[in-house]
Amino acid sequence: MDMHPLEEALRVKGSPEFGKSELVGLLSFRLGKMSPSEAKKAIQKWIEEGLLVEKEGKLIIVVEALEKTKSTASLFGELVSYIARSLGWTEFEVIEEVKKMKERYGELNEVILAYLFGLEKGVDMAKFRDRLPDF
């Protein structure tokens, strides 16, 4: 699985604290992850998602929130693999169907959508019930 860009930035700098232009430069030029304008948009999105906080002119990575996104992403992968095996589909087909559900249901978490998709298709999803994220 790909590493989150903030995780890569943290590894490169060795500190969770950045100046905004420093983080933009790191994401854009050093890591080559995105253009400067994409990096600025991503930073704003990460602030809204709680992955970054602004404090005294600095951006600070909220490591706990970043860890939670990693566990959610790996759970999504597990769900997709399990559903695909259960239905005899490819993982790509399952992901495409989950994307269609996102269009129907809006901004639900993709883990929840994958879980609901499995239920909708008659897959026994009980083993994942206790691992679903809280809302």
JSON list of C-alpha atoms in Angstrom, two decimals:
[
{"chain": "A", "resi": 1, "resn": "MET", "atom": "CA", "xyz": [0.00, 0.00, 0.00]},
{"chain": "A", "resi": 2, "resn": "ASP", "atom": "CA", "xyz": [1.21, 3.52, -0.76]},
{"chain": "A", "resi": 3, "resn": "MET", "atom": "CA", "xyz": [2.43, 5.64, 2.09]},
{"chain": "A", "resi": 4, "resn": "HIS", "atom": "CA", "xyz": [0.42, 8.79, 2.86]},
{"chain": "A", "resi": 5, "resn": "PRO", "atom": "CA", "xyz": [2.26, 11.91, 1.59]},
{"chain": "A", "resi": 6, "resn": "LEU", "atom": "CA", "xyz": [2.30, 13.33, 5.12]},
{"chain": "A", "resi": 7, "resn": "GLU", "atom": "CA", "xyz": [3.92, 10.16, 6.40]},
{"chain": "A", "resi": 8, "resn": "GLU", "atom": "CA", "xyz": [6.61, 10.50, 3.73]},
{"chain": "A", "resi": 9, "resn": "ALA", "atom": "CA", "xyz": [7.15, 14.16, 4.65]},
{"chain": "A", "resi": 10, "resn": "LEU", "atom": "CA", "xyz": [7.45, 13.16, 8.31]},
{"chain": "A", "resi": 11, "resn": "ARG", "atom": "CA", "xyz": [10.06, 10.52, 7.48]},
{"chain": "A", "resi": 12, "resn": "VAL", "atom": "CA", "xyz": [12.10, 12.91, 5.34]},
{"chain": "A", "resi": 13, "resn": "LYS", "atom": "CA", "xyz": [12.15, 15.73, 7.90]},
{"chain": "A", "resi": 14, "resn": "GLY", "atom": "CA", "xyz": [12.10, 13.62, 11.05]},
{"chain": "A", "resi": 15, "resn": "SER", "atom": "CA", "xyz": [9.75, 16.11, 12.71]},
{"chain": "A", "resi": 16, "resn": "PRO", "atom": "CA", "xyz": [5.97, 16.58, 12.50]},
{"chain": "A", "resi": 17, "resn": "GLU", "atom": "CA", "xyz": [6.32, 20.40, 12.38]},
{"chain": "A", "resi": 18, "resn": "PHE", "atom": "CA", "xyz": [6.55, 22.33, 9.09]},
{"chain": "A", "resi": 19, "resn": "GLY", "atom": "CA", "xyz": [6.28, 25.82, 7.72]},
{"chain": "A", "resi": 20, "resn": "LYS", "atom": "CA", "xyz": [3.55, 25.90, 5.04]},
{"chain": "A", "resi": 21, "resn": "SER", "atom": "CA", "xyz": [5.95, 26.73, 2.19]},
{"chain": "A", "resi": 22, "resn": "GLU", "atom": "CA", "xyz": [8.38, 24.11, 3.52]},
{"chain": "A", "resi": 23, "resn": "LEU", "atom": "CA", "xyz": [5.68, 21.41, 3.38]},
{"chain": "A", "resi": 24, "resn": "VAL", "atom": "CA", "xyz": [4.52, 22.53, -0.08]},
{"chain": "A", "resi": 25, "resn": "GLY", "atom": "CA", "xyz": [8.12, 22.39, -1.30]},
{"chain": "A", "resi": 26, "resn": "LEU", "atom": "CA", "xyz": [8.73, 19.00, 0.26]},
{"chain": "A", "resi": 27, "resn": "LEU", "atom": "CA", "xyz": [5.56, 17.47, -1.24]},
{"chain": "A", "resi": 28, "resn": "SER", "atom": "CA", "xyz": [6.10, 19.10, -4.64]},
{"chain": "A", "resi": 29, "resn": "PHE", "atom": "CA", "xyz": [9.79, 19.14, -5.33]},
{"chain": "A", "resi": 30, "resn": "ARG", "atom": "CA", "xyz": [11.60, 16.75, -3.01]},
{"chain": "A", "resi": 31, "resn": "LEU", "atom": "CA", "xyz": [9.01, 13.95, -3.02]},
{"chain": "A", "resi": 32, "resn": "GLY", "atom": "CA", "xyz": [7.48, 14.82, -6.41]},
{"chain": "A", "resi": 33, "resn": "LYS", "atom": "CA", "xyz": [4.02, 13.84, -5.14]},
{"chain": "A", "resi": 34, "resn": "MET", "atom": "CA", "xyz": [2.05, 16.77, -6.55]},
{"chain": "A", "resi": 35, "resn": "SER", "atom": "CA", "xyz": [2.31, 20.24, -8.03]},
{"chain": "A", "resi": 36, "resn": "PRO", "atom": "CA", "xyz": [2.62, 23.21, -5.66]},
{"chain": "A", "resi": 37, "resn": "SER", "atom": "CA", "xyz": [-1.04, 24.18, -6.21]},
{"chain": "A", "resi": 38, "resn": "GLU", "atom": "CA", "xyz": [-2.16, 20.57, -5.57]},
{"chain": "A", "resi": 39, "resn": "ALA", "atom": "CA", "xyz": [-0.02, 20.52, -2.41]},
{"chain": "A", "resi": 40, "resn": "LYS", "atom": "CA", "xyz": [-1.69, 23.71, -1.14]},
{"chain": "A", "resi": 41, "resn": "LYS", "atom": "CA", "xyz": [-5.15, 22.19, -1.76]},
{"chain": "A", "resi": 42, "resn": "ALA", "atom": "CA", "xyz": [-4.11, 18.91, -0.11]},
{"chain": "A", "resi": 43, "resn": "ILE", "atom": "CA", "xyz": [-2.78, 20.77, 2.94]},
{"chain": "A", "resi": 44, "resn": "GLN", "atom": "CA", "xyz": [-6.10, 22.61, 3.31]},
{"chain": "A", "resi": 45, "resn": "LYS", "atom": "CA", "xyz": [-7.99, 19.31, 2.98]},
{"chain": "A", "resi": 46, "resn": "TRP", "atom": "CA", "xyz": [-5.73, 17.63, 5.57]},
{"chain": "A", "resi": 47, "resn": "ILE", "atom": "CA", "xyz": [-6.36, 20.52, 7.99]},
{"chain": "A", "resi": 48, "resn": "GLU", "atom": "CA", "xyz": [-10.13, 20.02, 7.52]},
{"chain": "A", "resi": 49, "resn": "GLU", "atom": "CA", "xyz": [-9.71, 16.26, 8.03]},
{"chain": "A", "resi": 50, "resn": "GLY", "atom": "CA", "xyz": [-7.72, 16.81, 11.22]},
{"chain": "A", "resi": 51, "resn": "LEU", "atom": "CA", "xyz": [-4.47, 15.33, 9.87]},
{"chain": "A", "resi": 52, "resn": "LEU", "atom": "CA", "xyz": [-2.75, 18.71, 10.21]},
{"chain": "A", "resi": 53, "resn": "VAL", "atom": "CA", "xyz": [-3.22, 21.52, 12.71]},
{"chain": "A", "resi": 54, "resn": "GLU", "atom": "CA", "xyz": [-2.10, 25.12, 12.35]},
{"chain": "A", "resi": 55, "resn": "LYS", "atom": "CA", "xyz": [-0.38, 26.47, 15.43]},
{"chain": "A", "resi": 56, "resn": "GLU", "atom": "CA", "xyz": [1.61, 29.68, 15.69]},
{"chain": "A", "resi": 57, "resn": "GLY", "atom": "CA", "xyz": [2.25, 29.85, 11.95]},
{"chain": "A", "resi": 58, "resn": "LYS", "atom": "CA", "xyz": [3.36, 26.21, 11.76]},
{"chain": "A", "resi": 59, "resn": "LEU", "atom": "CA", "xyz": [1.66, 23.12, 10.39]},
{"chain": "A", "resi": 60, "resn": "ILE", "atom": "CA", "xyz": [1.86, 20.13, 12.70]},
{"chain": "A", "resi": 61, "resn": "ILE", "atom": "CA", "xyz": [1.05, 16.58, 11.60]},
{"chain": "A", "resi": 62, "resn": "VAL", "atom": "CA", "xyz": [-1.41, 14.87, 13.96]},
{"chain": "A", "resi": 63, "resn": "VAL", "atom": "CA", "xyz": [0.37, 11.51, 14.01]},
{"chain": "A", "resi": 64, "resn": "GLU", "atom": "CA", "xyz": [-2.52, 9.71, 15.76]},
{"chain": "A", "resi": 65, "resn": "ALA", "atom": "CA", "xyz": [-4.99, 10.81, 13.04]},
{"chain": "A", "resi": 66, "resn": "LEU", "atom": "CA", "xyz": [-2.51, 9.75, 10.35]},
{"chain": "A", "resi": 67, "resn": "GLU", "atom": "CA", "xyz": [-2.19, 6.30, 11.95]},
{"chain": "A", "resi": 68, "resn": "LYS", "atom": "CA", "xyz": [-5.98, 5.96, 11.99]},
{"chain": "A", "resi": 69, "resn": "THR", "atom": "CA", "xyz": [-6.19, 6.64, 8.24]},
{"chain": "A", "resi": 70, "resn": "LYS", "atom": "CA", "xyz": [-3.61, 3.90, 7.66]},
{"chain": "A", "resi": 71, "resn": "SER", "atom": "CA", "xyz": [-5.61, 1.33, 9.61]},
{"chain": "A", "resi": 72, "resn": "THR", "atom": "CA", "xyz": [-8.80, 2.39, 7.80]},
{"chain": "A", "resi": 73, "resn": "ALA", "atom": "CA", "xyz": [-7.07, 2.07, 4.42]},
{"chain": "A", "resi": 74, "resn": "SER", "atom": "CA", "xyz": [-5.76, -1.40, 5.20]},
{"chain": "A", "resi": 75, "resn": "LEU", "atom": "CA", "xyz": [-9.22, -2.45, 6.45]},
{"chain": "A", "resi": 76, "resn": "PHE", "atom": "CA", "xyz": [-10.70, -1.23, 3.17]},
{"chain": "A", "resi": 77, "resn": "GLY", "atom": "CA", "xyz": [-8.21, -3.41, 1.28]},
{"chain": "A", "resi": 78, "resn": "GLU", "atom": "CA", "xyz": [-9.13, -6.41, 3.44]},
{"chain": "A", "resi": 79, "resn": "LEU", "atom": "CA", "xyz": [-12.83, -5.84, 2.85]},
{"chain": "A", "resi": 80, "resn": "VAL", "atom": "CA", "xyz": [-12.37, -5.52, -0.91]},
{"chain": "A", "resi": 81, "resn": "SER", "atom": "CA", "xyz": [-10.26, -8.72, -1.08]},
{"chain": "A", "resi": 82, "resn": "TYR", "atom": "CA", "xyz": [-12.74, -10.67, 1.06]},
{"chain": "A", "resi": 83, "resn": "ILE", "atom": "CA", "xyz": [-15.78, -9.50, -0.95]},
{"chain": "A", "resi": 84, "resn": "ALA", "atom": "CA", "xyz": [-14.02, -10.21, -4.25]},
{"chain": "A", "resi": 85, "resn": "ARG", "atom": "CA", "xyz": [-13.11, -13.76, -3.17]},
{"chain": "A", "resi": 86, "resn": "SER", "atom": "CA", "xyz": [-16.60, -14.37, -1.82]},
{"chain": "A", "resi": 87, "resn": "LEU", "atom": "CA", "xyz": [-18.29, -13.24, -5.03]},
{"chain": "A", "resi": 88, "resn": "GLY", "atom": "CA", "xyz": [-15.70, -14.58, -7.48]},
{"chain": "A", "resi": 89, "resn": "TRP", "atom": "CA", "xyz": [-15.06, -11.03, -8.71]},
{"chain": "A", "resi": 90, "resn": "THR", "atom": "CA", "xyz": [-11.82, -9.10, -9.19]},
{"chain": "A", "resi": 91, "resn": "GLU", "atom": "CA", "xyz": [-10.86, -6.52, -6.57]},
{"chain": "A", "resi": 92, "resn": "PHE", "atom": "CA", "xyz": [-11.12, -3.87, -9.28]},
{"chain": "A", "resi": 93, "resn": "GLU", "atom": "CA", "xyz": [-14.77, -4.81, -9.91]},
{"chain": "A", "resi": 94, "resn": "VAL", "atom": "CA", "xyz": [-15.57, -4.53, -6.21]},
{"chain": "A", "resi": 95, "resn": "ILE", "atom": "CA", "xyz": [-13.85, -1.12, -5.96]},
{"chain": "A", "resi": 96, "resn": "GLU", "atom": "CA", "xyz": [-15.82, 0.12, -8.98]},
{"chain": "A", "resi": 97, "resn": "GLU", "atom": "CA", "xyz": [-19.09, -0.94, -7.34]},
{"chain": "A", "resi": 98, "resn": "VAL", "atom": "CA", "xyz": [-18.11, 0.74, -4.07]},
{"chain": "A", "resi": 99, "resn": "LYS", "atom": "CA", "xyz": [-17.40, 3.94, -6.06]},
{"chain": "A", "resi": 100, "resn": "LYS", "atom": "CA", "xyz": [-20.92, 3.74, -7.54]},
{"chain": "A", "resi": 101, "resn": "MET", "atom": "CA", "xyz": [-22.33, 3.44, -4.02]},
{"chain": "A", "resi": 102, "resn": "LYS", "atom": "CA", "xyz": [-20.37, 6.57, -3.04]},
{"chain": "A", "resi": 103, "resn": "GLU", "atom": "CA", "xyz": [-22.21, 8.42, -5.83]},
{"chain": "A", "resi": 104, "resn": "ARG", "atom": "CA", "xyz": [-25.54, 7.21, -4.40]},
{"chain": "A", "resi": 105, "resn": "TYR", "atom": "CA", "xyz": [-24.86, 7.70, -0.71]},
{"chain": "A", "resi": 106, "resn": "GLY", "atom": "CA", "xyz": [-22.52, 10.67, -0.76]},
{"chain": "A", "resi": 107, "resn": "GLU", "atom": "CA", "xyz": [-19.62, 11.16, 1.57]},
{"chain": "A", "resi": 108, "resn": "LEU", "atom": "CA", "xyz": [-19.84, 7.97, 3.61]},
{"chain": "A", "resi": 109, "resn": "ASN", "atom": "CA", "xyz": [-16.51, 6.46, 4.64]},
{"chain": "A", "resi": 110, "resn": "GLU", "atom": "CA", "xyz": [-15.28, 3.99, 1.99]},
{"chain": "A", "resi": 111, "resn": "VAL", "atom": "CA", "xyz": [-14.86, 1.25, 4.62]},
{"chain": "A", "resi": 112, "resn": "ILE", "atom": "CA", "xyz": [-18.53, 1.61, 5.57]},
{"chain": "A", "resi": 113, "resn": "LEU", "atom": "CA", "xyz": [-19.52, 1.61, 1.90]},
{"chain": "A", "resi": 114, "resn": "ALA", "atom": "CA", "xyz": [-17.51, -1.56, 1.20]},
{"chain": "A", "resi": 115, "resn": "TYR", "atom": "CA", "xyz": [-19.11, -3.21, 4.24]},
{"chain": "A", "resi": 116, "resn": "LEU", "atom": "CA", "xyz": [-22.60, -2.21, 3.07]},
{"chain": "A", "resi": 117, "resn": "PHE", "atom": "CA", "xyz": [-21.82, -3.40, -0.46]},
{"chain": "A", "resi": 118, "resn": "GLY", "atom": "CA", "xyz": [-20.81, -6.81, 0.89]},
{"chain": "A", "resi": 119, "resn": "LEU", "atom": "CA", "xyz": [-24.03, -7.03, 2.89]},
{"chain": "A", "resi": 120, "resn": "GLU", "atom": "CA", "xyz": [-26.06, -5.95, -0.14]},
{"chain": "A", "resi": 121, "resn": "LYS", "atom": "CA", "xyz": [-24.50, -8.78, -2.18]},
{"chain": "A", "resi": 122, "resn": "GLY", "atom": "CA", "xyz": [-25.23, -11.36, 0.52]},
{"chain": "A", "resi": 123, "resn": "VAL", "atom": "CA", "xyz": [-21.65, -11.77, 1.74]},
{"chain": "A", "resi": 124, "resn": "ASP", "atom": "CA", "xyz": [-21.26, -12.70, 5.44]},
{"chain": "A", "resi": 125, "resn": "MET", "atom": "CA", "xyz": [-19.57, -9.55, 6.78]},
{"chain": "A", "resi": 126, "resn": "ALA", "atom": "CA", "xyz": [-19.88, -10.41, 10.49]},
{"chain": "A", "resi": 127, "resn": "LYS", "atom": "CA", "xyz": [-16.13, -10.80, 11.03]},
{"chain": "A", "resi": 128, "resn": "PHE", "atom": "CA", "xyz": [-15.59, -7.13, 10.12]},
{"chain": "A", "resi": 129, "resn": "ARG", "atom": "CA", "xyz": [-18.42, -5.64, 12.23]},
{"chain": "A", "resi": 130, "resn": "ASP", "atom": "CA", "xyz": [-16.24, -4.91, 15.29]},
{"chain": "A", "resi": 131, "resn": "ARG", "atom": "CA", "xyz": [-13.52, -3.28, 13.20]},
{"chain": "A", "resi": 132, "resn": "LEU", "atom": "CA", "xyz": [-15.68, -0.64, 11.50]},
{"chain": "A", "resi": 133, "resn": "PRO", "atom": "CA", "xyz": [-14.71, 2.98, 12.24]},
{"chain": "A", "resi": 134, "resn": "ASP", "atom": "CA", "xyz": [-16.83, 4.93, 14.73]},
{"chain": "A", "resi": 135, "resn": "PHE", "atom": "CA", "xyz": [-18.90, 7.91, 13.56]}
]
